[in-house]
Short mmCIF file of C-alpha atoms in Angstrom, two decimals:
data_model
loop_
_atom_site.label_atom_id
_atom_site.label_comp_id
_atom_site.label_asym_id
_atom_site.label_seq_id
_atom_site.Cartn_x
_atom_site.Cartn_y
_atom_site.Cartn_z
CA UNK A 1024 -46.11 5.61 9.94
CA UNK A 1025 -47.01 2.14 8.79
CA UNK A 1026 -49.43 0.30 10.28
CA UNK A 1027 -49.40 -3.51 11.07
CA UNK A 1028 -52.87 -5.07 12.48
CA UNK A 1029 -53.01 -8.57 14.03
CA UNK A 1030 -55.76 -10.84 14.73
CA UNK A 1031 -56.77 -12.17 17.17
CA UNK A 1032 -56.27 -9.51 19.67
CA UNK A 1033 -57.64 -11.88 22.69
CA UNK A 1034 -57.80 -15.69 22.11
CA UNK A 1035 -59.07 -18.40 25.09
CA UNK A 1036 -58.59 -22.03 24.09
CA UNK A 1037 -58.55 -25.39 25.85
CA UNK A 1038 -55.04 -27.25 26.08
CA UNK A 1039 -54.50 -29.51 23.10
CA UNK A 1040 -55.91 -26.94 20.43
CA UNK A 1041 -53.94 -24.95 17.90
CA UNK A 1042 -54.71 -21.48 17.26
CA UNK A 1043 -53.74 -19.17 14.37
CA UNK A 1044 -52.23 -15.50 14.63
CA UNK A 1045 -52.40 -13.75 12.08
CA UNK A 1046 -49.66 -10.31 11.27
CA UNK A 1047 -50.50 -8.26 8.63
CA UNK A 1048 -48.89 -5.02 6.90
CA UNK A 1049 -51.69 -2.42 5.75
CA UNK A 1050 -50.14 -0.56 3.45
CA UNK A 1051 -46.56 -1.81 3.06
CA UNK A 1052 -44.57 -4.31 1.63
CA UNK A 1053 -43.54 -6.40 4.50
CA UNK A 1054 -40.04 -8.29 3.00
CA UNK A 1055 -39.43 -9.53 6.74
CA UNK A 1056 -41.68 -10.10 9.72
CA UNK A 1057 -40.41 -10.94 13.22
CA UNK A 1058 -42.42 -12.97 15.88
CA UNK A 1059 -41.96 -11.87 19.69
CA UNK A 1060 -43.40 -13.12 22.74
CA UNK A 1061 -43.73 -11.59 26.65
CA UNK A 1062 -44.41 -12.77 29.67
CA UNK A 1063 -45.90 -10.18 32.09
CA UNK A 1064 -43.70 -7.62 33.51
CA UNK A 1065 -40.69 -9.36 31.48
CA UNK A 1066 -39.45 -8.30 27.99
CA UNK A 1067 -39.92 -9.07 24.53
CA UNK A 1068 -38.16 -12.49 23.36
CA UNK A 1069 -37.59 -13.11 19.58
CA UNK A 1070 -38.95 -16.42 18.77
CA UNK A 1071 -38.33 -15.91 15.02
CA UNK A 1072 -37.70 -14.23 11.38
CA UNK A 1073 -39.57 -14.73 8.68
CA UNK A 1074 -38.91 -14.18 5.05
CA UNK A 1075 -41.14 -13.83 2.62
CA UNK A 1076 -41.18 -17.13 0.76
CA UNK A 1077 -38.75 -18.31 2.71
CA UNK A 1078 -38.93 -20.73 5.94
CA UNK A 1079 -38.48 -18.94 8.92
CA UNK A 1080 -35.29 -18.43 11.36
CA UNK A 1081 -35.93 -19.85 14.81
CA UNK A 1082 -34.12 -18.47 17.59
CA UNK A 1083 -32.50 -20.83 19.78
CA UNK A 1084 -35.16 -23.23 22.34
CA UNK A 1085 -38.06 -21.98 20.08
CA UNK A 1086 -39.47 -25.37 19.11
CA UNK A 1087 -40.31 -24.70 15.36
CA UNK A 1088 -42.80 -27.54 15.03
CA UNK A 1089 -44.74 -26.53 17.82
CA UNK A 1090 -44.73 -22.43 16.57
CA UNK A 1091 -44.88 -23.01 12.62
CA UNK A 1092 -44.74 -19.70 11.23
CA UNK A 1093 -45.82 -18.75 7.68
CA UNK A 1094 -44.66 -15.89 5.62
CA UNK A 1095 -46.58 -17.08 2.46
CA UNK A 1096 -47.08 -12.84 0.83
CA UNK A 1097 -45.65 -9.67 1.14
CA UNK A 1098 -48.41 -8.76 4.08
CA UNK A 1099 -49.31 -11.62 5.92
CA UNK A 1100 -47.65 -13.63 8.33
CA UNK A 1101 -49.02 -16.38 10.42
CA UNK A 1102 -47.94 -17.94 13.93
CA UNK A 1103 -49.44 -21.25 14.09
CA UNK A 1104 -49.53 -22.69 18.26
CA UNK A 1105 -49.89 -26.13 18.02
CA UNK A 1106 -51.16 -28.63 20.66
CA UNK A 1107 -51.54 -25.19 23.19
CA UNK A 1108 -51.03 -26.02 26.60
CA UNK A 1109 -51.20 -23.59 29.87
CA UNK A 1110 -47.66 -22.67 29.62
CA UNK A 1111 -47.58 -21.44 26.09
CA UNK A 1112 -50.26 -18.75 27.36
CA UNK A 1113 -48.53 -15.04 26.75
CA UNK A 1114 -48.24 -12.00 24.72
CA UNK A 1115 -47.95 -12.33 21.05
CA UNK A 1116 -46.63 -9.31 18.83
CA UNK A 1117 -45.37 -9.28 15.64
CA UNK A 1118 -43.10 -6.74 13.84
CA UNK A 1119 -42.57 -6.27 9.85
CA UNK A 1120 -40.16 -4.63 8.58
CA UNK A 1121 -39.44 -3.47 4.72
CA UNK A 1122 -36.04 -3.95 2.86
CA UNK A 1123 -37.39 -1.86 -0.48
CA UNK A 1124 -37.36 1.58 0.36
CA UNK A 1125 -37.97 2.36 4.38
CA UNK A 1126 -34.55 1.64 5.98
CA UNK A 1127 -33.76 -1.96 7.49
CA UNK A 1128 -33.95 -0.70 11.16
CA UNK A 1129 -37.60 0.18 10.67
CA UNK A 1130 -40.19 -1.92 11.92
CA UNK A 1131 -43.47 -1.63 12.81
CA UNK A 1132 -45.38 -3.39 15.58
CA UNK A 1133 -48.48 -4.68 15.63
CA UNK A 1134 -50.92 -4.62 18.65
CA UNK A 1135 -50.35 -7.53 20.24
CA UNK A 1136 -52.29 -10.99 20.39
CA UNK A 1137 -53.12 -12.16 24.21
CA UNK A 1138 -53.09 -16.12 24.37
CA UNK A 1139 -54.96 -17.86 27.30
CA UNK A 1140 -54.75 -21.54 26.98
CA UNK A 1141 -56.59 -23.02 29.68
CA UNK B 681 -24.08 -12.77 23.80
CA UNK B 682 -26.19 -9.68 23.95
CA UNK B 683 -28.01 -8.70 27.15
CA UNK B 684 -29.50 -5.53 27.69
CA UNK B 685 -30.14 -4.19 31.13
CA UNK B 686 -32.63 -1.40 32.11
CA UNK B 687 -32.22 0.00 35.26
CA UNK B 688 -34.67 0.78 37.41
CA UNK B 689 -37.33 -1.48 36.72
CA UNK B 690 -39.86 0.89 38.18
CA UNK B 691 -39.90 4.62 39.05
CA UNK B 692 -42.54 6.75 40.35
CA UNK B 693 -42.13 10.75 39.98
CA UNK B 694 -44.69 13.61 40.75
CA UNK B 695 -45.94 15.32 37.78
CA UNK B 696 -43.74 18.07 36.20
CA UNK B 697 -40.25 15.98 36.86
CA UNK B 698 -37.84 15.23 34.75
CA UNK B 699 -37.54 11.86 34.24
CA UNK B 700 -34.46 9.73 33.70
CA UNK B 701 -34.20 6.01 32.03
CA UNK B 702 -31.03 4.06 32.01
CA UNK B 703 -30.33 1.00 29.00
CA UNK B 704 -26.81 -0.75 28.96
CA UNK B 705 -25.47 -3.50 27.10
CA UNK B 706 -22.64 -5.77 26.86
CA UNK B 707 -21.87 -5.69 22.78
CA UNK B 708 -20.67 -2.64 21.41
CA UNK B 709 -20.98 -3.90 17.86
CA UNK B 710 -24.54 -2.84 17.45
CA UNK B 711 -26.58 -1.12 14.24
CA UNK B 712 -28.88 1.04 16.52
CA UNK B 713 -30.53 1.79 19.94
CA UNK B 714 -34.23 1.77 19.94
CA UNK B 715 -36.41 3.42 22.42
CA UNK B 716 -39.81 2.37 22.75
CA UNK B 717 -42.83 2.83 24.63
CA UNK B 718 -45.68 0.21 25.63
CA UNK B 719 -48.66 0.74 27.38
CA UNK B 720 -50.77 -1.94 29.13
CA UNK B 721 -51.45 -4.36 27.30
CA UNK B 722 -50.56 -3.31 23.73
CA UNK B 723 -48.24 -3.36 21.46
CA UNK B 724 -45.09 -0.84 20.90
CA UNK B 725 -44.77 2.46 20.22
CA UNK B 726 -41.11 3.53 18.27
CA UNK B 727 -40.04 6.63 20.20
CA UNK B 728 -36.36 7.35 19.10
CA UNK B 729 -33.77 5.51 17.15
CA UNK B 730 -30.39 6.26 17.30
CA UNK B 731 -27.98 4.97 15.01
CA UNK B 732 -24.96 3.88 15.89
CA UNK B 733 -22.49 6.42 14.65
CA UNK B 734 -24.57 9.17 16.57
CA UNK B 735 -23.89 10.42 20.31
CA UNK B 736 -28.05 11.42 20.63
CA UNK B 737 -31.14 12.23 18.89
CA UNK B 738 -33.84 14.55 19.94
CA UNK B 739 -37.93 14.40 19.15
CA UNK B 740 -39.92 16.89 21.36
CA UNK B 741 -39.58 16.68 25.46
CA UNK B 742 -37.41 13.32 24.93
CA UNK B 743 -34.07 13.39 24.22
CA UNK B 744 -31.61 9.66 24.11
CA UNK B 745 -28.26 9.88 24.18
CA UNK B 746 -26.00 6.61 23.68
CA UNK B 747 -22.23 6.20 24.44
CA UNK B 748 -21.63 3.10 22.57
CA UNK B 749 -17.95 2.49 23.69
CA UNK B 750 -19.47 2.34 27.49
CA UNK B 751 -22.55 0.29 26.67
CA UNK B 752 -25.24 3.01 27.85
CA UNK B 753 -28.18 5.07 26.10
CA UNK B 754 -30.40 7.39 29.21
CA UNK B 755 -33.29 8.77 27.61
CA UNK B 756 -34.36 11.89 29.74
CA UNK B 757 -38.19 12.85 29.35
CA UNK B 758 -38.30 16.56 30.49
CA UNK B 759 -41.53 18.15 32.24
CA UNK B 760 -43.25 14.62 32.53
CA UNK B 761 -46.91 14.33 32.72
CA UNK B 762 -49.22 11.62 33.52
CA UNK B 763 -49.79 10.48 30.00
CA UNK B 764 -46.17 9.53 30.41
CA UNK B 765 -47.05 6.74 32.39
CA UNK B 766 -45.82 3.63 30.39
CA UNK B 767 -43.32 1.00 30.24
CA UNK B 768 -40.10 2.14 27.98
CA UNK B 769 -38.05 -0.48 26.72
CA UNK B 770 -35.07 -0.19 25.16
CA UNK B 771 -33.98 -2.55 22.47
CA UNK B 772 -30.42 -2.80 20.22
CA UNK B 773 -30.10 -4.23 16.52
CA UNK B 774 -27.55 -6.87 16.57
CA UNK B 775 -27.65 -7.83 12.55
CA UNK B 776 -28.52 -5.95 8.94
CA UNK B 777 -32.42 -8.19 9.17
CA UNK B 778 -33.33 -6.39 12.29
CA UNK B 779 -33.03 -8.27 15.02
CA UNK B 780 -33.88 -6.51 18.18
CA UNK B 781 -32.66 -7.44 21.49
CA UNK B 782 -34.72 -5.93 24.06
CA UNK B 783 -34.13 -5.10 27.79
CA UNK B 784 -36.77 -6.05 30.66
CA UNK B 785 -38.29 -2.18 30.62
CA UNK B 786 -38.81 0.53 33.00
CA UNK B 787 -42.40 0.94 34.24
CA UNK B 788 -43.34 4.84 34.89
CA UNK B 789 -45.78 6.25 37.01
CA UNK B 790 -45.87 10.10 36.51
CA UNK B 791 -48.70 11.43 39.56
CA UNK B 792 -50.48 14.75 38.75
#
């Protein structure tokens, strides 16, 4: 199957930074990439949808300013933190999915990006 | 609104046992049930998709079946075995992007 890598896999910052995630798609076109996060031993919550070239879909008490998400080519997204602070430390994973060929309902997952804001 | 439930949050079998996993949800109008699996730490594995028109689908010792008029997919994992051990979540697609609403998981423990 396809195979989506993000980076960071572990991140530690002090409150008040920002901190990039990057998502990307090895070896497919990724048309649409979704952003999830999880608290331990609770499930995966869409925070939102990205387009390529398009501004992202925010699900609803996301606060888009603070998680500014970038979908800027076909295999790289980026979730942007800003101002981290202690609460906002979780489990990041992204998912991209292809609308030109592979069917909608397929998406791939990438490995997971563990925040610690301290 | 969608909510999926997964029921029980935690099960513990000896080696060899067949095991049993239990997803409902409250919307019928869905595109497809997705089982997946996640081990500490990392990210998902896809293990079955079913879409919506279909009563099951099959891929080695797992088999999921989903009754979408009752809310409820069981995926059975025959003969388990300690590399079982895992969290399985289930997850529905509630629009043509993808969106996945996803249940709280079951955490396996398979003992040799």
């Amino acid at each position: 199957g396809a195979v989506v890598s993000q980076h960071p896999s572990r991140v530690i910052c002090k409150s008040g930074t920002s901190v990039k995630i990057e998502c990307r798609s090895l070896d497919f076109q990724a048309t649409t990439m979704f952003w999830y996060r999880q608290f331990p031993k609770q499930s995966l919550m869409l925070m939102a949808t990205s387009n390529e070239g398009s501004k992202a879909t925010y699900e609803q008490g996301v606060e888009k300013d603070k998680f500014l998400i970038n979908h800027a080519s076909l295999t790289l997204s980026t979730l942007t933190v800003t101002s981290a602070h202690p609460e906002d430390s979780s489990f990041y994973i992204c998912s991209a999915a292809s609308h030109r060929g592979i069917p909608r309902e397929t998406q791939y997952f990438g490995p997971g990006t563990r925040l610690l804001v301290l | 609104k969608q909510e999926v439930t997964q029921i029980p949050a935690a099960l513990s079998v000896p080696e060899g046992e067949n095991l049993v996993l239990n997803c409902s949800f409250t919307d019928s109008a869905i595109y497809n049930l997705q089982w997946f699996r996640q081990d500490p730490g990392k990210g998902l594995t896809s293990l079955l998709l079913i879409q919506s028109s279909q009563r099951e689908q099959t891929s080695g010792r797992l088999n999921a079946s989903l009754d979408k008029s009752s809310g409820r997919s069981t995926l059975y994992i025959a003969a388990s075995q300690p590399g079982d051990s895992a969290t399985y979540l289930c997850a529905v697609q509630t629009d043509s992007w993808g969106k996945l609403q996803f249940g709280a998981g079951t955490q396996v423990v398979v003992t040799p």
